[in-house]
Amino acid sequence: MSLIFPLSQFSRRASPTSILQLAAPSSTCLRTARAPHSTPNRMMATVVPPVTQDATSSKGPTAIVFMNMGGPSTTGEVGDFLSRLFADADLIPLGRLQSYLGPLIAARRTGKIQKQYSAIGGGSPIRKWSEYQSSEMCKILDKLSPSTAPHKPYVAFRYAAPLTEEMYARLLADGFGNGKGGRAVAFTQYPQYSCSTTGSSLNELWKWRTRLEGKDAGPGAITWSVIDRWPVHSGLVEAFARNVEAQLATYPEERRKDVVLLFSAHSLPMSVVNRGDTYPAEVAATVYAVMQRLRFSNPYRLCWQSQVGPSAWLGAQTSDTVAAYVKQGQTDLVLIPIAFTSDHIETLYELDQEVIHEAGSPGVKRAESLNGSPVFIQALADIAAAHLRSGEACSRQMRLRCQGCKSERCLQSKAFFMREQMELGSVV
């Protein structure tokens, strides 16, 4: 039996724990009541003054915010980038000495990392690709979802410009929030969810929402929802598969079926994995979906890259895997960056200039990154359109905390998005 409650019974000051309890999957479903004379699809919710709307849109404009780690656009930005990265306990947990060890490690690594960025052209291309992908996606989304158009693209990076706070200030300057309301979607560009990546970005978004609009912002604040994972979306799988097929076609036909496919993803500290992070399982799901699309044409393995520091990380490491196979005589290998949506230092330097170069075999190659793939950009638009139709603030998976999570910030962030669900008009 469904229980029907008006939204007025839910306070914006409800405790995080109580909100998460409401969100827990159960046989009891909460939904809002319809106003007596409302149209069939309109739920009872606080009416907020809209931001300037497109003439053809009933709900727009809608901000679509691409969230990612980011990277320094110039070598001069490397120091600040590393300082922010090593200060983030969600990504690299250093314990009680984080505030001391983080800056120390960043300072010691800056020179080395600057040389690596110099070797790939003087900076990361991730901002260029993120801005291109978000802009092109919004053009398609305007046609797929005219009721929420126009869709305005924004980029928010966790450790490099444009930072989350810079994006939020721009949103406010563009007419969202500040008593004017408006809808924004935080669209993670990590297809597979991890508390250390998407979780960290969403914690940062919640922090700046609180600082810039207030902890108990009224009905004129921005209403947020989040696309928090999409590891097996058919368009994502198709884009990856086509890039793999293109690289396989460069091998002589008689050798092609024996080429080993090595899917490479950014590793995680085992301390994060052991508390229940879903990332390894979701990466594996993407790999399996791509192999299904390829009809399991080749042998394959999943490996992990970019380990930092002496602590235990998820393995086997990509560099060790390639070296081991080449030593065994398996010299035809295709590396596939399966957890990245564009090129950056992990593909252009770590894979191309370290792993492949050190392999010393012309048969070791890399599949292209997604970058400007029309198939991938169409997939992004399809994902966003489906999300806007769903009326969900976040996925059911995101509402469930990791088994070993003790982060108060994580609890507060998840509770924030559950409050946003009520603003969207339903609890599903």
Coordinates of C-alpha atoms in Angstrom, one line a residue:
M1 CA 0.0 0.0 0.0
S2 CA 1.3 3.5 -0.8
L3 CA 1.2 6.3 1.7
I4 CA 0.5 9.7 0.4
F5 CA 1.8 12.8 2.2
P6 CA 1.9 16.5 1.2
L7 CA 5.4 18.0 1.0
S8 CA 4.6 20.4 3.7
Q9 CA 5.0 17.6 6.3
F10 CA 8.7 17.3 5.4
S11 CA 10.9 20.0 6.9
R12 CA 14.1 21.1 5.2
R13 CA 15.6 20.9 8.6
A14 CA 14.9 17.1 8.9
S15 CA 17.9 15.2 10.2
P16 CA 20.2 13.5 7.7
T17 CA 19.6 10.1 9.3
S18 CA 15.8 10.5 9.1
I19 CA 16.0 11.5 5.4
L20 CA 18.1 8.6 4.5
Q21 CA 15.7 6.3 6.3
L22 CA 12.9 7.7 4.2
A23 CA 15.0 7.0 1.1
A24 CA 15.7 3.3 2.0
P25 CA 14.2 0.8 -0.4
S26 CA 11.1 -0.8 1.1
S27 CA 7.6 -1.9 0.1
T28 CA 6.3 1.5 1.2
C29 CA 6.5 4.2 -1.4
L30 CA 6.2 7.9 -0.6
R31 CA 4.8 10.3 -3.1
T32 CA 3.3 13.7 -3.1
A33 CA -0.4 14.5 -3.4
R34 CA -1.8 16.2 -6.4
A35 CA -3.6 19.5 -6.0
P36 CA -7.3 19.1 -6.6
H37 CA -7.4 21.0 -9.9
S38 CA -3.8 20.3 -11.2
T39 CA -3.0 18.8 -14.5
P40 CA -2.4 15.1 -14.5
N41 CA 1.4 15.2 -14.4
R42 CA 1.8 18.2 -12.0
M43 CA 2.7 17.4 -8.4
M44 CA 2.0 19.6 -5.5
A45 CA 5.2 21.5 -4.8
T46 CA 6.3 25.0 -3.9
V47 CA 6.1 27.2 -6.9
V48 CA 9.3 29.3 -7.4
P49 CA 9.9 32.2 -9.7
P50 CA 11.7 30.8 -12.7
V51 CA 14.9 32.1 -14.2
T52 CA 14.5 33.6 -17.6
Q53 CA 12.8 31.0 -19.7
D54 CA 13.0 30.0 -23.4
A55 CA 9.8 30.7 -25.2
T56 CA 9.3 27.0 -26.1
S57 CA 10.1 25.7 -22.6
S58 CA 7.9 25.2 -19.6
K59 CA 10.6 24.3 -17.1
G60 CA 13.9 25.7 -18.5
P61 CA 16.5 26.8 -18.5
T62 CA 18.3 23.9 -16.9
A63 CA 22.0 24.0 -15.9
I64 CA 23.9 20.8 -16.8
V65 CA 27.1 20.7 -14.8
F66 CA 29.9 18.3 -15.9
M67 CA 31.9 17.2 -12.8
N68 CA 35.3 15.7 -13.0
M69 CA 38.7 15.6 -11.4
G70 CA 40.2 18.2 -13.8
G71 CA 43.8 18.9 -14.6
P72 CA 46.2 21.8 -14.8
S73 CA 45.9 23.6 -18.2
T74 CA 49.4 24.9 -17.9
T75 CA 52.5 23.7 -16.1
G76 CA 52.3 26.7 -13.8
E77 CA 49.0 25.4 -12.3
V78 CA 50.5 22.0 -11.4
G79 CA 51.5 23.0 -7.8
D80 CA 48.0 24.2 -6.9
F81 CA 46.4 21.1 -8.6
L82 CA 48.6 18.7 -6.6
S83 CA 48.0 20.6 -3.3
R84 CA 44.2 20.3 -3.7
L85 CA 44.5 16.7 -4.8
F86 CA 46.6 15.5 -1.8
A87 CA 44.5 17.5 0.6
D88 CA 41.4 15.5 -0.3
A89 CA 41.0 12.6 2.1
D90 CA 38.2 11.2 0.0
L91 CA 40.6 10.5 -2.8
I92 CA 43.9 9.9 -1.0
P93 CA 43.3 9.1 2.7
L94 CA 46.4 10.0 4.7
G95 CA 44.9 9.8 8.2
R96 CA 45.3 12.4 10.9
L97 CA 48.4 13.9 9.3
Q98 CA 46.6 14.7 6.0
S99 CA 47.0 18.5 6.5
Y100 CA 50.7 18.1 7.0
L101 CA 51.6 15.2 4.6
G102 CA 49.4 16.5 1.8
P103 CA 51.2 19.7 1.1
L104 CA 54.6 18.0 1.7
I105 CA 53.9 15.3 -0.9
A106 CA 52.5 17.9 -3.4
A107 CA 55.6 20.1 -3.1
R108 CA 57.9 17.1 -3.6
R109 CA 56.1 15.9 -6.7
T110 CA 55.5 19.2 -8.4
G111 CA 58.7 19.4 -10.4
K112 CA 58.3 15.8 -11.7
I113 CA 54.7 16.2 -12.7
Q114 CA 55.4 19.5 -14.4
K115 CA 57.9 17.7 -16.7
Q116 CA 55.2 15.1 -17.5
Y117 CA 52.7 17.8 -18.5
S118 CA 55.4 19.5 -20.6
A119 CA 55.8 16.2 -22.4
I120 CA 52.1 16.1 -23.4
G121 CA 52.0 19.7 -24.7
G122 CA 52.3 21.9 -21.6
G123 CA 49.0 21.0 -19.9
S124 CA 46.0 18.7 -19.6
P125 CA 43.4 18.7 -22.4
I126 CA 40.6 17.7 -20.1
R127 CA 39.1 21.1 -19.8
K128 CA 39.0 21.5 -23.6
W129 CA 37.3 18.2 -24.0
S130 CA 34.9 18.7 -21.1
E131 CA 33.7 22.1 -22.4
Y132 CA 33.3 20.6 -25.9
Q133 CA 31.5 17.5 -24.7
S134 CA 29.1 19.5 -22.5
S135 CA 28.4 22.1 -25.1
E136 CA 27.7 19.6 -27.9
M137 CA 25.6 17.5 -25.5
C138 CA 23.4 20.4 -24.6
K139 CA 22.6 21.1 -28.2
I140 CA 21.3 17.6 -28.6
L141 CA 19.5 17.7 -25.3
D142 CA 17.6 20.8 -26.3
K143 CA 15.9 18.6 -29.0
L144 CA 15.5 15.6 -26.8
S145 CA 13.9 17.5 -23.9
P146 CA 12.4 20.7 -25.1
S147 CA 10.3 21.1 -21.9
T148 CA 13.5 21.6 -19.9
A149 CA 15.4 23.7 -22.5
P150 CA 17.5 25.7 -23.0
H151 CA 20.2 23.5 -21.3
K152 CA 23.2 25.5 -20.3
P153 CA 26.6 23.8 -20.1
Y154 CA 28.9 24.2 -17.1
V155 CA 32.1 22.5 -16.0
A156 CA 33.2 22.0 -12.3
F157 CA 36.5 20.4 -11.6
R158 CA 37.5 19.1 -8.2
Y159 CA 41.2 20.1 -8.2
A160 CA 41.7 22.6 -11.1
A161 CA 40.0 25.5 -12.7
P162 CA 37.1 25.9 -13.1
L163 CA 36.7 24.8 -9.5
T164 CA 33.3 23.9 -8.0
E165 CA 33.0 27.3 -6.2
E166 CA 33.8 29.1 -9.5
M167 CA 31.1 27.2 -11.3
Y168 CA 28.6 27.9 -8.5
A169 CA 29.4 31.6 -8.6
R170 CA 28.8 31.6 -12.3
L171 CA 25.5 29.9 -11.9
L172 CA 24.4 32.6 -9.5
A173 CA 25.6 35.3 -11.8
D174 CA 23.7 33.7 -14.7
G175 CA 20.4 34.0 -12.9
F176 CA 20.0 30.7 -11.1
G177 CA 19.3 30.8 -7.3
N178 CA 19.4 34.0 -5.3
G179 CA 15.6 33.9 -4.9
K180 CA 15.0 33.0 -8.5
G181 CA 15.1 29.2 -8.2
G182 CA 16.1 27.2 -11.2
R183 CA 17.1 23.6 -11.9
A184 CA 20.6 22.2 -12.1
V185 CA 21.9 18.7 -12.8
A186 CA 25.3 17.6 -11.5
F187 CA 26.4 15.1 -14.2
T188 CA 29.4 13.1 -13.1
Q189 CA 31.9 12.3 -15.8
Y190 CA 33.1 9.3 -13.9
P191 CA 30.9 6.6 -15.4
Q192 CA 31.6 4.3 -12.5
Y193 CA 30.8 5.6 -9.0
S194 CA 33.4 5.9 -6.3
C195 CA 33.3 7.8 -3.0
S196 CA 36.8 9.0 -3.8
T197 CA 35.8 10.6 -7.2
T198 CA 32.1 11.3 -7.7
G199 CA 31.5 11.2 -4.0
S200 CA 34.2 13.8 -3.4
S201 CA 32.8 16.1 -6.1
L202 CA 29.3 15.9 -4.7
N203 CA 30.6 16.6 -1.2
E204 CA 32.3 19.7 -2.6
L205 CA 29.1 20.7 -4.4
W206 CA 27.1 20.4 -1.2
K207 CA 29.7 22.4 0.7
W208 CA 29.6 25.3 -1.7
R209 CA 25.8 25.2 -2.0
T210 CA 25.7 25.6 1.8
R211 CA 28.3 28.4 1.8
L212 CA 26.8 30.4 -1.1
E213 CA 23.1 29.8 -0.7
G214 CA 22.8 28.9 2.9
K215 CA 22.3 25.6 4.8
D216 CA 18.6 26.0 4.9
A217 CA 18.1 27.8 1.6
G218 CA 14.5 28.8 0.8
P219 CA 12.4 28.0 -2.2
G220 CA 14.4 30.5 -4.3
A221 CA 17.5 28.4 -4.2
I222 CA 18.8 26.2 -7.0
T223 CA 17.1 22.7 -7.1
W224 CA 19.8 20.1 -7.7
S225 CA 19.7 16.5 -8.9
V226 CA 22.6 14.3 -9.8
I227 CA 23.5 11.7 -12.4
D228 CA 25.8 9.7 -10.2
R229 CA 26.7 6.7 -12.3
W230 CA 26.2 5.1 -15.7
P231 CA 28.6 2.2 -16.1
V232 CA 26.7 0.1 -18.6
H233 CA 24.7 2.6 -20.6
S234 CA 24.4 1.2 -24.1
G235 CA 25.8 4.4 -25.7
L236 CA 28.9 4.4 -23.5
V237 CA 29.5 0.7 -24.3
E238 CA 29.0 1.3 -28.0
A239 CA 31.5 4.2 -28.0
F240 CA 34.1 2.1 -26.2
A241 CA 33.5 -0.9 -28.5
R242 CA 33.9 1.1 -31.7
N243 CA 37.3 2.5 -30.5
V244 CA 38.5 -1.0 -29.6
E245 CA 37.4 -2.3 -33.0
A246 CA 39.2 0.5 -34.8
Q247 CA 42.5 -0.3 -33.0
L248 CA 42.1 -4.1 -33.6
A249 CA 41.7 -3.4 -37.3
T250 CA 45.3 -2.1 -37.4
Y251 CA 46.6 -5.7 -36.7
P252 CA 47.1 -8.2 -39.5
E253 CA 44.0 -10.3 -39.8
E254 CA 45.8 -13.5 -39.0
R255 CA 46.9 -12.1 -35.6
R256 CA 43.8 -10.1 -34.7
K257 CA 41.8 -12.6 -32.8
D258 CA 44.7 -13.3 -30.5
V259 CA 45.3 -9.7 -29.5
V260 CA 44.8 -9.3 -25.7
L261 CA 42.6 -6.5 -24.6
L262 CA 43.8 -4.8 -21.4
F263 CA 41.1 -2.6 -19.8
S264 CA 42.9 -0.1 -17.6
A265 CA 41.2 2.0 -14.9
H266 CA 42.5 4.3 -12.2
S267 CA 43.3 2.3 -9.1
L268 CA 42.0 2.9 -5.5
P269 CA 43.6 2.4 -2.1
M270 CA 42.6 -0.9 -0.6
S271 CA 41.4 1.0 2.5
V272 CA 38.7 2.6 0.2
V273 CA 37.9 -0.7 -1.5
N274 CA 37.6 -2.6 1.8
R275 CA 35.0 -0.2 3.3
G276 CA 32.6 -1.2 0.5
D277 CA 33.3 1.3 -2.4
T278 CA 31.3 0.1 -5.5
Y279 CA 33.9 1.3 -8.0
P280 CA 35.7 -2.0 -8.7
A281 CA 32.4 -3.8 -9.3
E282 CA 31.1 -1.0 -11.6
V283 CA 34.3 -0.9 -13.6
A284 CA 34.1 -4.7 -14.1
A285 CA 30.5 -4.3 -15.2
T286 CA 31.6 -1.8 -17.9
V287 CA 34.3 -4.2 -19.1
Y288 CA 31.9 -7.1 -19.3
A289 CA 29.3 -5.0 -21.2
V290 CA 31.9 -3.9 -23.7
M291 CA 33.1 -7.5 -24.2
Q292 CA 29.5 -8.6 -24.7
R293 CA 29.1 -6.0 -27.4
L294 CA 32.4 -7.3 -29.0
R295 CA 31.0 -10.9 -28.7
F296 CA 34.0 -11.8 -26.7
S297 CA 36.1 -11.7 -29.8
N298 CA 39.4 -11.5 -27.9
P299 CA 41.0 -12.6 -24.6
Y300 CA 40.9 -9.8 -22.0
R301 CA 41.9 -8.6 -18.6
L302 CA 41.1 -5.7 -16.3
C303 CA 44.1 -3.9 -14.6
W304 CA 44.6 -0.8 -12.6
Q305 CA 46.9 2.2 -13.0
S306 CA 48.2 5.4 -11.2
Q307 CA 49.0 4.0 -7.8
V308 CA 50.5 6.7 -5.5
G309 CA 52.5 6.0 -2.4
P310 CA 53.6 2.9 -0.5
S311 CA 50.2 1.7 0.8
A312 CA 48.3 -1.2 -0.7
W313 CA 46.3 -0.3 -3.9
L314 CA 43.9 -2.3 -6.1
G315 CA 45.9 -4.4 -8.6
A316 CA 47.2 -5.9 -10.7
Q317 CA 49.0 -2.7 -11.9
T318 CA 48.7 -1.9 -15.7
S319 CA 52.5 -1.4 -16.1
D320 CA 53.3 -4.8 -14.4
T321 CA 50.6 -6.5 -16.5
V322 CA 52.0 -5.3 -19.8
A323 CA 55.6 -6.1 -18.8
A324 CA 54.6 -9.6 -17.7
Y325 CA 52.7 -10.4 -20.9
V326 CA 55.5 -9.1 -23.2
K327 CA 58.0 -11.2 -21.2
Q328 CA 55.8 -14.3 -21.8
G329 CA 55.8 -13.6 -25.5
Q330 CA 52.3 -12.0 -25.7
T331 CA 53.4 -8.9 -27.6
D332 CA 50.0 -7.9 -29.2
L333 CA 48.1 -5.9 -26.6
V334 CA 45.5 -3.1 -26.8
L335 CA 45.2 -0.8 -23.7
I336 CA 41.7 0.5 -23.2
P337 CA 41.2 3.4 -20.7
I338 CA 37.8 2.2 -19.5
A339 CA 37.1 4.7 -16.7
F340 CA 38.1 7.9 -18.4
T341 CA 35.9 10.0 -20.8
S342 CA 38.7 12.0 -22.4
D343 CA 42.4 12.2 -22.7
H344 CA 44.6 13.5 -19.8
I345 CA 47.9 12.8 -18.2
E346 CA 46.9 9.2 -17.3
T347 CA 46.4 8.3 -21.0
L348 CA 48.8 10.7 -22.8
Y349 CA 51.7 10.2 -20.5
E350 CA 51.3 7.3 -18.2
L351 CA 49.9 4.9 -20.8
D352 CA 51.4 6.3 -24.0
Q353 CA 54.9 7.4 -22.9
E354 CA 55.6 5.1 -20.0
V355 CA 53.7 1.8 -20.3
I356 CA 53.7 1.5 -24.1
H357 CA 57.2 2.9 -24.5
E358 CA 58.7 0.7 -21.9
A359 CA 57.1 -2.4 -23.4
G360 CA 59.3 -2.0 -26.4
S361 CA 57.0 -3.8 -28.7
P362 CA 55.2 -2.3 -31.7
G363 CA 52.3 -4.6 -31.0
V364 CA 51.4 -2.8 -27.8
K365 CA 48.9 -0.1 -28.6
R366 CA 46.1 2.0 -27.1
A367 CA 42.5 2.5 -28.1
E368 CA 41.5 6.1 -28.6
S369 CA 39.9 7.9 -25.7
L370 CA 36.2 8.9 -26.1
N371 CA 37.0 12.7 -26.5
G372 CA 34.8 14.1 -29.3
S373 CA 33.2 10.8 -30.3
P374 CA 29.7 11.6 -31.7
V375 CA 28.4 8.2 -30.3
F376 CA 29.6 9.2 -26.9
I377 CA 28.2 12.7 -27.0
Q378 CA 24.8 11.3 -28.1
A379 CA 25.0 8.9 -25.2
L380 CA 25.6 11.8 -22.7
A381 CA 22.5 13.5 -24.1
D382 CA 20.4 10.3 -23.8
I383 CA 21.5 9.8 -20.2
A384 CA 20.6 13.4 -19.3
A385 CA 17.2 13.3 -21.0
A386 CA 16.3 10.1 -19.3
H387 CA 17.4 11.6 -15.9
L388 CA 15.2 14.7 -16.5
R389 CA 12.2 12.5 -17.3
S390 CA 12.7 10.3 -14.3
G391 CA 12.1 13.0 -11.7
E392 CA 14.8 11.5 -9.5
A393 CA 17.3 13.5 -7.5
C394 CA 19.8 10.6 -7.5
S395 CA 19.9 6.9 -8.0
R396 CA 18.9 4.4 -5.4
Q397 CA 22.4 3.1 -5.2
M398 CA 23.7 6.6 -4.1
R399 CA 21.3 6.7 -1.2
L400 CA 23.0 3.6 0.4
R401 CA 26.2 4.3 2.3
C402 CA 29.2 2.1 2.0
Q403 CA 29.3 -0.6 4.7
G404 CA 32.3 0.8 6.5
C405 CA 31.6 4.5 5.9
K406 CA 32.1 6.8 8.9
S407 CA 32.2 10.1 7.0
E408 CA 29.8 12.7 8.4
R409 CA 30.3 14.8 5.3
C410 CA 29.1 11.8 3.1
L411 CA 26.0 11.5 5.4
Q412 CA 25.2 15.2 5.1
S413 CA 25.7 15.2 1.3
K414 CA 23.4 12.3 0.7
A415 CA 20.8 13.9 3.0
F416 CA 21.0 17.1 0.9
F417 CA 20.1 15.3 -2.2
M418 CA 17.2 13.6 -0.5
R419 CA 15.9 17.0 0.4
E420 CA 16.3 18.0 -3.2
Q421 CA 14.1 15.0 -4.1
M422 CA 11.3 16.6 -2.2
E423 CA 11.8 19.8 -4.0
L424 CA 11.5 17.9 -7.3
G425 CA 8.1 16.8 -6.2
S426 CA 8.3 13.1 -5.3
V427 CA 10.1 10.5 -3.3
V428 CA 10.5 7.5 -5.6

